[in-house]
XYZ file of C-alpha atoms in Angstrom:
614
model
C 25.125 9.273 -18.726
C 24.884 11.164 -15.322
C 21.233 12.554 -15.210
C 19.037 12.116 -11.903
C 16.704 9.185 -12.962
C 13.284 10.651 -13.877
C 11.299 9.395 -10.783
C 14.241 10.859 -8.493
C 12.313 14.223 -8.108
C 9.527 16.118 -6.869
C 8.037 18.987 -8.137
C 7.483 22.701 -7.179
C 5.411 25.096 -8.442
C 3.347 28.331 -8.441
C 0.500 27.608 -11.014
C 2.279 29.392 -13.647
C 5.544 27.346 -13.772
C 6.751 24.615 -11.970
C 10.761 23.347 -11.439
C 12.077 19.377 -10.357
C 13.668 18.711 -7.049
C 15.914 15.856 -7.384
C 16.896 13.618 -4.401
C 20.451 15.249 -4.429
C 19.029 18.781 -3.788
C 19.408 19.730 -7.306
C 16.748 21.779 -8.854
C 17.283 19.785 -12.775
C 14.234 21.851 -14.629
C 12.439 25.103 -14.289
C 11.321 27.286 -17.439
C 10.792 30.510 -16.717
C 8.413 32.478 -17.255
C 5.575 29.937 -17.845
C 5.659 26.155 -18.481
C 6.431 26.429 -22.347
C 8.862 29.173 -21.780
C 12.645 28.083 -22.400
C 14.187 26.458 -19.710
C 16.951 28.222 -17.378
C 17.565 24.104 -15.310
C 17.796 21.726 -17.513
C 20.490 19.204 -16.320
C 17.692 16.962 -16.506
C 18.251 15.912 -20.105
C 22.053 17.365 -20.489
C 23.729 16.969 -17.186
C 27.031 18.996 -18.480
C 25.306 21.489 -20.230
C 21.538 21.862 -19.324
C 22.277 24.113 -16.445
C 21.165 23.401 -12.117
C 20.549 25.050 -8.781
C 21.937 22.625 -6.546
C 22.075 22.022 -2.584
C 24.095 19.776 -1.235
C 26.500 18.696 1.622
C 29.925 19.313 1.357
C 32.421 16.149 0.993
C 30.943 12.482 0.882
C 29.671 10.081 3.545
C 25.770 10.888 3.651
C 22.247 9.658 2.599
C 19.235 11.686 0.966
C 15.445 11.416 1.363
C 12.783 13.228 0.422
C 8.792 13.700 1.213
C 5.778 16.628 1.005
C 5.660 18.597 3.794
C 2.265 17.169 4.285
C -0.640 18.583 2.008
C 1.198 20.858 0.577
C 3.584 21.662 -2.535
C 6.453 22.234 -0.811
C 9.109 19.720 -0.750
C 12.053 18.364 1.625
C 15.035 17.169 0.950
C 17.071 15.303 4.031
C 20.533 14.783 4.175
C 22.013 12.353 6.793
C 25.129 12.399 7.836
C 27.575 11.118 11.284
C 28.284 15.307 11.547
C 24.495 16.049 11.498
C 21.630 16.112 9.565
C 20.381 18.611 7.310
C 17.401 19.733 4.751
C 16.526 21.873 1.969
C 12.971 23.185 2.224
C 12.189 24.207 -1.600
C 8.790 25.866 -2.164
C 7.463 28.824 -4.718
C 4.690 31.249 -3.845
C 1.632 30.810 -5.980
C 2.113 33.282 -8.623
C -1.889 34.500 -8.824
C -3.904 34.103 -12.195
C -2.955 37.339 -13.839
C 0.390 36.445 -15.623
C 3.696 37.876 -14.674
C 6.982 37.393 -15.486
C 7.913 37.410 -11.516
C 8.597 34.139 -9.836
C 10.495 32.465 -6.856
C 12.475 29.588 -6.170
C 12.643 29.442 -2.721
C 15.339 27.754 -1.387
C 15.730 27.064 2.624
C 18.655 25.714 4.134
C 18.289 24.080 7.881
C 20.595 22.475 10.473
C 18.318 20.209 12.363
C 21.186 18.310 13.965
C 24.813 18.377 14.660
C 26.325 20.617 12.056
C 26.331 20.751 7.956
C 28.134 22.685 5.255
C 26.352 22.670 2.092
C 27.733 23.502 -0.798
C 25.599 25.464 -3.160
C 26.131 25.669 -7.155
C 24.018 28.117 -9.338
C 24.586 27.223 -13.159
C 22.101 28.548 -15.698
C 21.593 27.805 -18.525
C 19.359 30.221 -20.318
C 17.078 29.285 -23.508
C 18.369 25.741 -23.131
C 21.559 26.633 -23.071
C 21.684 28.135 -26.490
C 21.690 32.211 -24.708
C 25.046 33.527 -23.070
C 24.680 35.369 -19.668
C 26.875 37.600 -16.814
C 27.050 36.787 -13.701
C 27.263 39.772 -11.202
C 28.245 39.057 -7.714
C 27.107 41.824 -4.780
C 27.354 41.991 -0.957
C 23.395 40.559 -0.908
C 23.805 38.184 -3.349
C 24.144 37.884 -7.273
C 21.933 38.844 -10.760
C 22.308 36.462 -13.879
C 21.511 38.170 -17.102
C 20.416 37.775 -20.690
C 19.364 40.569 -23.229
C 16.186 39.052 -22.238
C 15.830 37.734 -18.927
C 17.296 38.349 -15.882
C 17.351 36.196 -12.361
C 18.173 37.550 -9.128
C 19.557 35.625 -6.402
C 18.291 36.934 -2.790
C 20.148 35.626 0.634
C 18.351 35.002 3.643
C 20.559 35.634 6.991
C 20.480 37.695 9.993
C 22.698 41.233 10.331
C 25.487 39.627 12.861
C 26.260 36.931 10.116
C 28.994 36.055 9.096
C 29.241 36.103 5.095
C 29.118 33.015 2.988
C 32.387 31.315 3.203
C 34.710 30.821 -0.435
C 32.098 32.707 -2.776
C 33.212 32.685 -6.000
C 31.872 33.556 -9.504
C 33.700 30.966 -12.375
C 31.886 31.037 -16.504
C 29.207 32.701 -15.096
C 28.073 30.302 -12.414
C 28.101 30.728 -8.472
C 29.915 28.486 -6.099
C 29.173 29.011 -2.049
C 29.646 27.150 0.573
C 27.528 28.004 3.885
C 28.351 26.593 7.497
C 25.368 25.885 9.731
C 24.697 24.287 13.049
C 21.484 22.837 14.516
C 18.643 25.353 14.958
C 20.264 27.782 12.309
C 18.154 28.376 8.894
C 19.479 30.223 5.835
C 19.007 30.126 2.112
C 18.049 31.804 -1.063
C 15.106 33.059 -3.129
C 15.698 33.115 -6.989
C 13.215 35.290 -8.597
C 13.063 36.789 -12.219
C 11.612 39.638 -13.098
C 12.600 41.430 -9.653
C 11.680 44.876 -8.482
C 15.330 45.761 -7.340
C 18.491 44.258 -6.853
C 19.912 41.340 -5.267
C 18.793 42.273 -1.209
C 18.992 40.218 2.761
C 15.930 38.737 3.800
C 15.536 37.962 7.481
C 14.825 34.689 8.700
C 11.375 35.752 9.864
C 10.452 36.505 6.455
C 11.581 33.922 5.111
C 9.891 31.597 7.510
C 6.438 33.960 6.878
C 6.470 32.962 2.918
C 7.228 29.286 4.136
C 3.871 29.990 6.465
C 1.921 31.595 3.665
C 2.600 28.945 1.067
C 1.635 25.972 3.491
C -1.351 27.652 4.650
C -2.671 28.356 0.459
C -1.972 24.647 0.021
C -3.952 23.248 2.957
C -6.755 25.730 2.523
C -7.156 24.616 -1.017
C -6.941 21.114 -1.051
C -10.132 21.365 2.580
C -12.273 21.732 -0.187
C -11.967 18.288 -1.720
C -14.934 16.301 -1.194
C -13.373 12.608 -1.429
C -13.689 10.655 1.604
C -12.970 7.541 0.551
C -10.392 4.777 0.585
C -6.935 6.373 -0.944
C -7.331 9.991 0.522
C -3.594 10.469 0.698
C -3.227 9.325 -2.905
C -5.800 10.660 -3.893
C -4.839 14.372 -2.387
C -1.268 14.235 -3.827
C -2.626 13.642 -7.161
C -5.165 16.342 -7.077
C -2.258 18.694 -5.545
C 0.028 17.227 -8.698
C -2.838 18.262 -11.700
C -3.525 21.764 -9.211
C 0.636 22.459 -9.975
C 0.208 22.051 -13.518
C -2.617 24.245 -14.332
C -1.513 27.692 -15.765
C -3.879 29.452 -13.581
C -3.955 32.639 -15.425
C -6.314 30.933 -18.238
C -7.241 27.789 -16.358
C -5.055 25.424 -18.896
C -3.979 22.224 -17.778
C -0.433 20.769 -19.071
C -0.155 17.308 -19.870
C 3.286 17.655 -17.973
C 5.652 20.492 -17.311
C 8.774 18.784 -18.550
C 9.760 17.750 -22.536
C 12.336 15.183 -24.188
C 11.598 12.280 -21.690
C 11.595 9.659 -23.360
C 9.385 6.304 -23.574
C 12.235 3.952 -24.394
C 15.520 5.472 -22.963
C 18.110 5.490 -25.705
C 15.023 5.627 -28.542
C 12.999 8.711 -30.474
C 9.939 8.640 -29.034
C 10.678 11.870 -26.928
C 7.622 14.702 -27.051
C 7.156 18.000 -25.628
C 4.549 17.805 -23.285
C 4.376 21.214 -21.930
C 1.232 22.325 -23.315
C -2.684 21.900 -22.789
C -4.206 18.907 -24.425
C -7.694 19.350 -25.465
C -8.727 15.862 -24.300
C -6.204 16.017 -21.136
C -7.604 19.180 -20.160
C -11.292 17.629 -20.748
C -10.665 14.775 -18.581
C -9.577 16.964 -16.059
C -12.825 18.067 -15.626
C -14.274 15.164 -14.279
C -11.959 14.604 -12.008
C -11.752 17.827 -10.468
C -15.732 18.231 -10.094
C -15.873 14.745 -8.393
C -13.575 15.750 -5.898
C -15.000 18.842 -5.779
C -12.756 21.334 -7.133
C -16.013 23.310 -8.921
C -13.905 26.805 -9.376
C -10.915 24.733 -11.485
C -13.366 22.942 -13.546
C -15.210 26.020 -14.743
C -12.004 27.966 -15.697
C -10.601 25.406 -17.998
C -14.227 25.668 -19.121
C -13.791 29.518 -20.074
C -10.354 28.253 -21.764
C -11.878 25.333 -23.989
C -15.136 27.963 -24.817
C -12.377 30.535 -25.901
C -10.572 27.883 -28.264
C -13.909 26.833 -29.821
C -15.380 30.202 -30.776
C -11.402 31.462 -32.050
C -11.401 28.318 -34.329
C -14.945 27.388 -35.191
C -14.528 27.304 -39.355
C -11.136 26.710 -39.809
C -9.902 24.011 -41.845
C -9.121 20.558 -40.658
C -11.402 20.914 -37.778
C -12.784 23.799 -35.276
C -9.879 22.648 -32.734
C -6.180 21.746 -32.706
C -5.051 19.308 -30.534
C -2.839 21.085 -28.192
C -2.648 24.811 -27.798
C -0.020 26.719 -25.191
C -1.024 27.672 -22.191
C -1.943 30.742 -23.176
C -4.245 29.690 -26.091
C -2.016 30.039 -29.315
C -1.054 27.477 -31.307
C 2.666 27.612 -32.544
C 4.093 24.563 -31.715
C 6.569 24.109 -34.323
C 8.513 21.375 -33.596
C 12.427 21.322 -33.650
C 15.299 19.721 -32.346
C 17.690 20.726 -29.677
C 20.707 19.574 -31.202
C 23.281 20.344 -28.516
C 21.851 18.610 -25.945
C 22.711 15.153 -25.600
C 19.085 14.039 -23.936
C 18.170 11.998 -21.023
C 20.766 9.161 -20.756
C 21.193 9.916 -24.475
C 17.808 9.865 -25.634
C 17.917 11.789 -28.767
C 16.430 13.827 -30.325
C 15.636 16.397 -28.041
C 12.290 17.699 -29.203
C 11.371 21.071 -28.344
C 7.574 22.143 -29.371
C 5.253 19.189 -30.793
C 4.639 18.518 -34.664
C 1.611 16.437 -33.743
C -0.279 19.582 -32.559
C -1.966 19.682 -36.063
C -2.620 15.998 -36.496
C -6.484 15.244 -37.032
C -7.745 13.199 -33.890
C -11.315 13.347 -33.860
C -11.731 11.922 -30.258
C -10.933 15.423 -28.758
C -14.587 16.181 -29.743
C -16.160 13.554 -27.087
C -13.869 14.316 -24.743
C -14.549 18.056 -24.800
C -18.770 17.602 -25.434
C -18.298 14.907 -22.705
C -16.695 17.492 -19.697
C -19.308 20.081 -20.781
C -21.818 17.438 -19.955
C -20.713 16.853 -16.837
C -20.110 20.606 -15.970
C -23.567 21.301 -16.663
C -24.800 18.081 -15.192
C -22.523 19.891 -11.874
C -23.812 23.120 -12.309
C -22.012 24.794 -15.173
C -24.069 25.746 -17.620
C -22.995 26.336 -21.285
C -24.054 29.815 -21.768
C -25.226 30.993 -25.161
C -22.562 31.894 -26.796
C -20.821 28.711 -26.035
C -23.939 26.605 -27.012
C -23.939 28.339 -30.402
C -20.129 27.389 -31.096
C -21.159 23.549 -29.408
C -23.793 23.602 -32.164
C -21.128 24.489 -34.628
C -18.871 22.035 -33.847
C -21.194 19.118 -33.727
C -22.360 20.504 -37.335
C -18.559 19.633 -38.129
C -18.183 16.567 -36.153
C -21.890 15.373 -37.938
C -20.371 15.965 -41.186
C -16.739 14.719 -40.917
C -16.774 11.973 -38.393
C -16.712 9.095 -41.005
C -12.698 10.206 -42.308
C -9.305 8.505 -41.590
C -7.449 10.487 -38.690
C -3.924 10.206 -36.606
C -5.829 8.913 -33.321
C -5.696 9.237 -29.578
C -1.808 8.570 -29.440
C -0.407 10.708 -32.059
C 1.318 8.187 -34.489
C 3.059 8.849 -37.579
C 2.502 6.089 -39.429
C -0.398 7.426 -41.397
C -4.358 7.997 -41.053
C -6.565 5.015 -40.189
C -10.249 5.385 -39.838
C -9.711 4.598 -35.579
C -12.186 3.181 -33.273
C -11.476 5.051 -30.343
C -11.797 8.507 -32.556
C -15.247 6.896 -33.969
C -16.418 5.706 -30.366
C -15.762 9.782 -29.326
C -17.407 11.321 -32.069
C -20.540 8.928 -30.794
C -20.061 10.699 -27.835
C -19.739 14.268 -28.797
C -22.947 14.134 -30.462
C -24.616 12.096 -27.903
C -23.915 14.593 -24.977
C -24.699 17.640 -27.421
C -28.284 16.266 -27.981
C -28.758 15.545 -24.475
C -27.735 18.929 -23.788
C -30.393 20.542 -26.260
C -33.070 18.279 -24.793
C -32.608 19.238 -21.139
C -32.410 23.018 -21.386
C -34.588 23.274 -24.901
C -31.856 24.517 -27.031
C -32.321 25.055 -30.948
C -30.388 22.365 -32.433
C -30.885 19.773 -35.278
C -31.388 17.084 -33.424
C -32.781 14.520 -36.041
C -29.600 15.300 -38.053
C -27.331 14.683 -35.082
C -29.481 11.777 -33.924
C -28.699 9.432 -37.610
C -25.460 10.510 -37.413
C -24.903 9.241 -33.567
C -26.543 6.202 -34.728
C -24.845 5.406 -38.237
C -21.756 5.764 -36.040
C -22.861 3.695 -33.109
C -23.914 0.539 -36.062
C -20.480 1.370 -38.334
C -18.432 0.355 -34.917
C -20.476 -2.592 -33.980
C -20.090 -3.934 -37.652
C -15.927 -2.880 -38.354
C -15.256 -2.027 -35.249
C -15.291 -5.135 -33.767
C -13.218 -8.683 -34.646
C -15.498 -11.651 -34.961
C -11.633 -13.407 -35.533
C -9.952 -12.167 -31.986
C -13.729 -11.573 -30.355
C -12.819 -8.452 -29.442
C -12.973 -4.618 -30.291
C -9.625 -3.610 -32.472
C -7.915 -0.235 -32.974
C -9.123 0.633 -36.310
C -11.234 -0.897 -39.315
C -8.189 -2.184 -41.104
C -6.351 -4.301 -38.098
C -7.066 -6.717 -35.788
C -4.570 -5.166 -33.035
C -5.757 -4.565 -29.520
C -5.871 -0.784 -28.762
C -6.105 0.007 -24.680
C -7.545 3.408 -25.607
C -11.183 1.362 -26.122
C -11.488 0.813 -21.922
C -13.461 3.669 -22.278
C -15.745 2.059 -24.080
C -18.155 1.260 -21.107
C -17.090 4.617 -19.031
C -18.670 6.320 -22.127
C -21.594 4.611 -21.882
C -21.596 3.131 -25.568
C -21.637 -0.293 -24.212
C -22.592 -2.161 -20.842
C -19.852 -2.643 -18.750
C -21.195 -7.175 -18.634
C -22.408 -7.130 -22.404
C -20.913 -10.279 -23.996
C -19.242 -8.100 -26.563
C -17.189 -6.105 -23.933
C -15.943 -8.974 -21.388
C -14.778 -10.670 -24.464
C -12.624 -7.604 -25.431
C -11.915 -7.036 -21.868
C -10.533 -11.315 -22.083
C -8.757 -10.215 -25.319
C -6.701 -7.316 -23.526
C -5.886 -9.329 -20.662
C -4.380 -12.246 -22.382
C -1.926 -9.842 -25.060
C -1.625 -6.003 -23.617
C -1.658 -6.811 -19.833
C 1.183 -8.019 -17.497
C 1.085 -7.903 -13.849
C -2.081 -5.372 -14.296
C 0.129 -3.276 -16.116
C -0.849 -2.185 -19.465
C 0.503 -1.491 -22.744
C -1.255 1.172 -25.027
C -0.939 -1.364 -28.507
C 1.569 -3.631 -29.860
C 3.694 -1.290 -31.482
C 4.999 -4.556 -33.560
C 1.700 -5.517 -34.682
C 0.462 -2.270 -35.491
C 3.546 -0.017 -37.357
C 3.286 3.461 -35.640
C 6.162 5.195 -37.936
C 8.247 5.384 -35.231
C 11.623 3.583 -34.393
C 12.024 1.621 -30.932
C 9.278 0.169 -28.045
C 7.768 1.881 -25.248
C 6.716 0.621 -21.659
C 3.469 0.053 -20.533
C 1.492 3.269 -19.886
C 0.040 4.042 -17.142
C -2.412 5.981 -17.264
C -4.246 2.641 -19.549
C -3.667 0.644 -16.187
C -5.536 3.083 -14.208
C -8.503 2.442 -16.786
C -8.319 -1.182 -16.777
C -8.420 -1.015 -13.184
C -11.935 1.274 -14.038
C -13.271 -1.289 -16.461
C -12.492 -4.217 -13.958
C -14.340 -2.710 -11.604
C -16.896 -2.130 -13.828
C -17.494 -5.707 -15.154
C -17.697 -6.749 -11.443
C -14.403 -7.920 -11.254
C -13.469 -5.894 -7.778
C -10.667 -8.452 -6.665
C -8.994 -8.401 -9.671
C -9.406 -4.625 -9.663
C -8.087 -3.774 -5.993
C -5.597 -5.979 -6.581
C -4.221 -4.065 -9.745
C -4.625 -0.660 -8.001
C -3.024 -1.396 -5.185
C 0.085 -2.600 -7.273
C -0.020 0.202 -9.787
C 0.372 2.108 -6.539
C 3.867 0.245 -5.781
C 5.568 2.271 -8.955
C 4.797 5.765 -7.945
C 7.447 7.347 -7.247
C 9.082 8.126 -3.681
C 6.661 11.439 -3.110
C 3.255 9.296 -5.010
C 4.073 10.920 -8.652
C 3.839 9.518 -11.892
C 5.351 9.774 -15.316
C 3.888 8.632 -18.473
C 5.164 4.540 -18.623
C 6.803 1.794 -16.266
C 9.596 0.680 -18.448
C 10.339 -3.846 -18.020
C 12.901 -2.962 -15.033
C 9.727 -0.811 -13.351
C 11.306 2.266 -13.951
C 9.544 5.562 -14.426
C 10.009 6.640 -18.022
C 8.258 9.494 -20.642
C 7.165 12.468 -19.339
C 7.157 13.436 -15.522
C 4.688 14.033 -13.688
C 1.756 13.439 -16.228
C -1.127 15.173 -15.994
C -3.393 12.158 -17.713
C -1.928 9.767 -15.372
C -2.743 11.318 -12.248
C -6.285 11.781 -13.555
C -6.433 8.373 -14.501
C -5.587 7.345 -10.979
C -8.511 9.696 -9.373
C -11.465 7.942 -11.715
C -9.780 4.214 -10.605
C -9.636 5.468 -6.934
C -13.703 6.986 -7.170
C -14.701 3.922 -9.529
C -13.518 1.224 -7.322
C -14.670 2.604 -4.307
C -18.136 3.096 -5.553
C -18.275 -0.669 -6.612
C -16.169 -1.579 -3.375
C -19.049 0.586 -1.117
C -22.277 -0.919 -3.218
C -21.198 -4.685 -3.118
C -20.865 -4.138 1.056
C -24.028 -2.232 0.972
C -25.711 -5.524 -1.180
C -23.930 -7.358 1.468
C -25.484 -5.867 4.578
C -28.670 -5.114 2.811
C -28.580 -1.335 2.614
C-alpha cells in the first residue's frame, strides 16, 4: 500500500475543520464543511481513490522537510533540490465561531532559490469518494461541483504573468504545472462555499492573509501562562487541541481524522471525529492551567447544553460522544470501497460505541466543573439544577456493569476506573454545594460516595497481584487506574498505590511506554493487538512524579518526547517498530502531555526549592 505514513503530516486548520499536510506536499484529508462532515482528501486511507491536493516538484532528484512557521498553525513544506529549493506555505484563515460553510485552503508556492517547477494535482473526491463531480476550468482558475457542494479553486499571480504552463482537466481532476524562480511566490486558495467564481488574487493579498493568520496565532497562544520547562512542547500541543476545537460551540474532537488504525492490517479502526464527553472534560484542565480561561468556559456552555437536553433519558443523562454540533447520530457504517490505511479494513465511518454505558464520563465532567469554578467559572443555576440531576442518576445507578473507559465489545463488567469516577462525580458535586450553599442532598450523595469508595477498596483491589485490577471479575492490570491518585481517591505514597504502581511497571510498561491492558488477558471482543498508548504514558509519567519518583519520571518524558512526530504531534499509540499508529493528532494525547509537562515541573521546582530551603 502507498499511503503517506500517519506521522508524515502536519495539520491545518481554521477551528471549524482542519486538513493533513503530508511531507510530499500532499494535502491527504480535509472534510468539509466541519470535522464530521464527509471528506473531499482522503488519500490518506485509499491512496487511488480517496482523493488529494498535492504540491510537488516536477521530475525526481529532491528531498522534503517540514516545520511550523513558529507559533503558529501554518505549516512549511521544503523541497531541496541541485536546481533550487522550494516551499509550500499551507495555512487556513480561522473560520470565526458562527458556523459557515465557507473555508480556505491556502496554498502558497515560493522559489527561495535557484528555480522550481511544481507540479500541482487537484483530485477530489467528494463524500468519500462515493459522490460524482464536474470539473470546470476558467481563465482564473477552476470550480469542482456536486449537487451539494461546490469548491472553487482561486490563483494567486500578478497581471504581466504568464499563464500556468500544460493545464489540463482529465476525470474531473486538475493537472498544472507552474515555473518559478527565486523571489517569485504564487499559489492557490481552495474555498467552498464561495461568493463568486473562480478569480486572481495578487500577491499582496495573498501575503496579507499569510500576515493575518500568523498574527491570530501568536496573539492567541501570548496568553498562555506556562513558563516552565517544555514551553515549545508545551505551546505546540496547546496550538494542536486549539485546531481541533469546533469553535462555533466550543467542542473539542478527540481527533479530526477516522479509520486509523491501532494495529495496521487489523479492525480496531474508529471514527474519532467527534467530541468526547470525558476528552472534552479533560480539556478543561489543561486549558485553565495554561491559562486559556475563554476556551475552558465555552466547552463549559457545550457540556451544560448536553446535560439539560438529556437529563431523563434512558441509559443515562449523557451519551458518550456527541458531534460537534451537539447531536447524537453516530450510526456507525462501513466504507466499503475504500481499501483503508495500508489495508486496514474496515473503514469505519461514524462510531457504534457512542451509546455504550461508561459511567466514568460523570467524574470527568463533575471533575472540570470543579475546577472551572475553583478558576472562576461558576455553575450558574440552571446548570447546578441539571448537576443535581445527574448526580441523582449517578447516586442511583453507579453500582451496574458498563462498557468502560476504552469502549470494548466484549461485554459489560462492573469496571474500576468507571466506579473510581462515579466516586468522583459525587465527590466534586458535594463540594460544590458546600462552598456556594447550594440545595442538594448531600447525606444521600455522601453514603453513596462512600459505599463506592469501600466497594473499590474491597473488589477493586487484588490481594493475589497486590495491585488495583480493571474490574471486579479479573485480575488484569488496567492503565486507565493512574488516575487514581490525580483524583485524589488515594495518596499518591499509600502502600496500596506504589504496589499497583510496581504491578504496572513490571507487565504494561516497556521503555516508559505504556500499554492500556493486556488485550490477551482480558478478551475485549475485538480481533488483533494494539500498541502502547500514549496518552497512558503521559499519566504514568504524572503518577511517577507523584510517588516521588522524579528521575524515573523525567526520564520517561523526555523519551516519550523522542516519538512525536517531525512537527511535535501525536497520534493515539507507538506501534513495536515506534511508529505512530490510531488516530492522528489526538486530542487526549496532547492533553495528556500538558498535565505530565505541569506535574513534573511542579515536583521538579518543589524538590529544588526543599533543596535550597525556600
Amino acid at each position: 500500500m502507498t499511503e503517506t505514513a500517519i506521522a508524515d503530516h502536519g495539520m491545518i486548520g481554521d477551528l471549524q475543520t482542519a486538513a493533513l499536510v503530508g511531507t510530499d506536499g500532499s494535502i491527504d484529508w480535509f472534510c468539509c464543511p466541519r470535522f464530521d462532515s464527509p471528506s473531499v482528501f482522503g488519500a490518506l486511507l485509499d491512496e487511488d481513490r480517496g482523493g488529494h491536493f498535492r504540491v510537488r516538484p516536477a521530475g525526481a532528484g529532491y528531498v522534503t522537510k517540514q516545520m511550523y512557521y513558529p507559533d503558529s498553525a501554518v505549516v512549511i513544506t521544503r523541497f531541496l533540490s541541485e536546481q533550487g529549493v522550494g516551499e509550500v506555505v499551507d495555512f487556513m484563515p480561522p473560520a470565526g465561531e458562527v458556523a459557515t460553510g465557507r473555508h480556505r485552503l491556502v496554498r502558497m508556492l515560493r522559489c527561495v532559490r535557484g528555480r522550481m517547477s511544481f507540479d500541482i494535482d487537484v483530485a477530489p473526491r467528494f463524500d468519500y469518494g462515493r459522490r460524482a463531480h464536474t470539473a470546470n476550468l476558467t481563465e482564473q482558475g477552476a470550480v469542482f461541483a456536486t449537487d451539494q457542494l461546490a469548491l472553487t479553486l482561486h490563483t494567486v499571480r500578478e497581471p504581466d504573468d504568464e499563464r500556468l504552463a500544460r493545464v489540463s482537466v482529465e476525470d474531473g481532476d486538475l493537472h498544472a504545472t507552474l515555473d518559478l524562480v527565486a523571489g517569485q511566490v504564487r499559489g492557490m486558495v481552495l474555498e467552498s462555499q464561495a461568493d463568486g467564481p473562480p478569480r486572481e488574487i495578487r500577491v499582496a493579498d495573498f501575503q496579507r492573509l499569510f500576515d493575518e493568520t500568523v498574527g491570530y496565532w501568536r496573539s492567541w497562544l501570548a496568553r498562555c501562562t506556562y513558563r516552565g520547562r517544555w514551553r515549545q512542547v508545551v505551546a505546540r500541543s496547546a496550538i494542536t487541541l486549539k485546531l481541533m476545537t469546533y469553535a462555533p460551540t466550543g467542542g473539542l474532537v478527540a481527533a479530526p481524522t477516522m479509520a486509523l488504525p491501532e494495529q495496521v492490517g487489523g479492525e480496531r479502526n474508529w471514527d474519532y471525529r467527534y467530541t468526547w464527553i470525558r476528552d472534552a472534560s479533560f480539556s478543561v484542565y489543561a486549558l485553565l492551567a495554561l491559562g486559556f480561561v475563554e476556551e475552558a468556559e465555552r466547552f463549559g456552555f457545550w457540556l451544560g447544553d448536553r446535560i439539560r437536553e438529556h437529563v431523563g433519558g434512558e441509559g443515562g443523562p449523557l451519551n458518550i460522544m456527541y458531534r460537534v454540533d451537539g447531536s447524537s447520530d453516530l450510526k456507525e457504517e462501513i466504507v466499503e470501497h475504500w481499501s483503508g490505511y495500508r489495508g486496514s479494513r474496515p473503514v469505519r465511518l461514524g462510531n457504534g460505541a457512542a451509546e455504550q454505558l461508561q459511567l466514568d464520563i460523570y467524574g470527568e465532567a463533575l471533575d472540570s466543573a470543579f475546577v472551572g469554578d475553583r478558576a472562576g467559572l461558576t455553575v450558574p443555576y440552571r446548570g447546578w439544577q441539571a448537576i443535581r440531576e445527574v448526580l441523582d442518576w449517578v447516586a442511583e445507578h453507579w453500582d451496574q456493569p458498563e462498557e468502560g473507559i476504552w469502549e470494548t465489545r466484549g461485554g459489560r463488567q462492573p469496571f474500576t476506573y468507571g466506579r473510581l469516577m462515579c466516586w468522583v462525580a459525587l465527590d466534586r458535586g458535594i463540594r460544590l454545594a458546600m462552598a456556594h450553599g447550594r440545595p442538594a442532598p448531600l447525606e444521600h450523595w455522601t453514603r453513596e460516595r462512600d459505599a463506592i469508595y469501600d466497594q473499590v477498596m474491597r473488589h477493586g483491589w487484588s490481594e493475589n497481584r497486590r495491585a488495583f485490577v480493571q474490574h471486579y471479575h479479573t485480575e488484569v492490570l488496567d492503565s486507565s487506574l493512574l488516575r487514581m491518585p490525580t483524583v485524589g481517591f488515594v495518596a499518591p505514597r499509600d502502600p496500596r498505590w506504589l504496589s499497583t504502581l510496581d504491578a504496572m511497571d513490571a507487565e504494561l510498561v516497556t521503555d516508559s511506554l505504556v500499554y492500556r491492558y493486556d488485550p490477551d488477558a482480558s478478551p475485549d471482543g475485538l480481533r488483533g493487538t494494539e500498541g502502547t498508548f500514549s496518552l497512558c504514558t503521559f499519566a504514568y509519567v504524572s503518577a511517577l512524579a507523584r510517588a516521588g519518583r522524579l528521575e524515573e519520571a523525567r526520564q520517561a518524558f523526555e523519551k516519550m518526547l523522542t516519538y512525536a512526530n517531525h512537527v511535535g504531534l501525536y497520534s493515539e499509540e507507538i506501534a513495536l517498530s515506534g511508529e505512530q499508529i490510531g488516530n492522528f493528532p489526538q486530542a487526549f494525547t496532547h492533553l495528556s502531555l500538558i498535565d505530565a509537562a505541569l506535574t513534573l515541573d511542579r515536583a521538579l521546582d518543589d524538590r529544588a526549592g526543599r533543596a535550597t530551603g525556600l
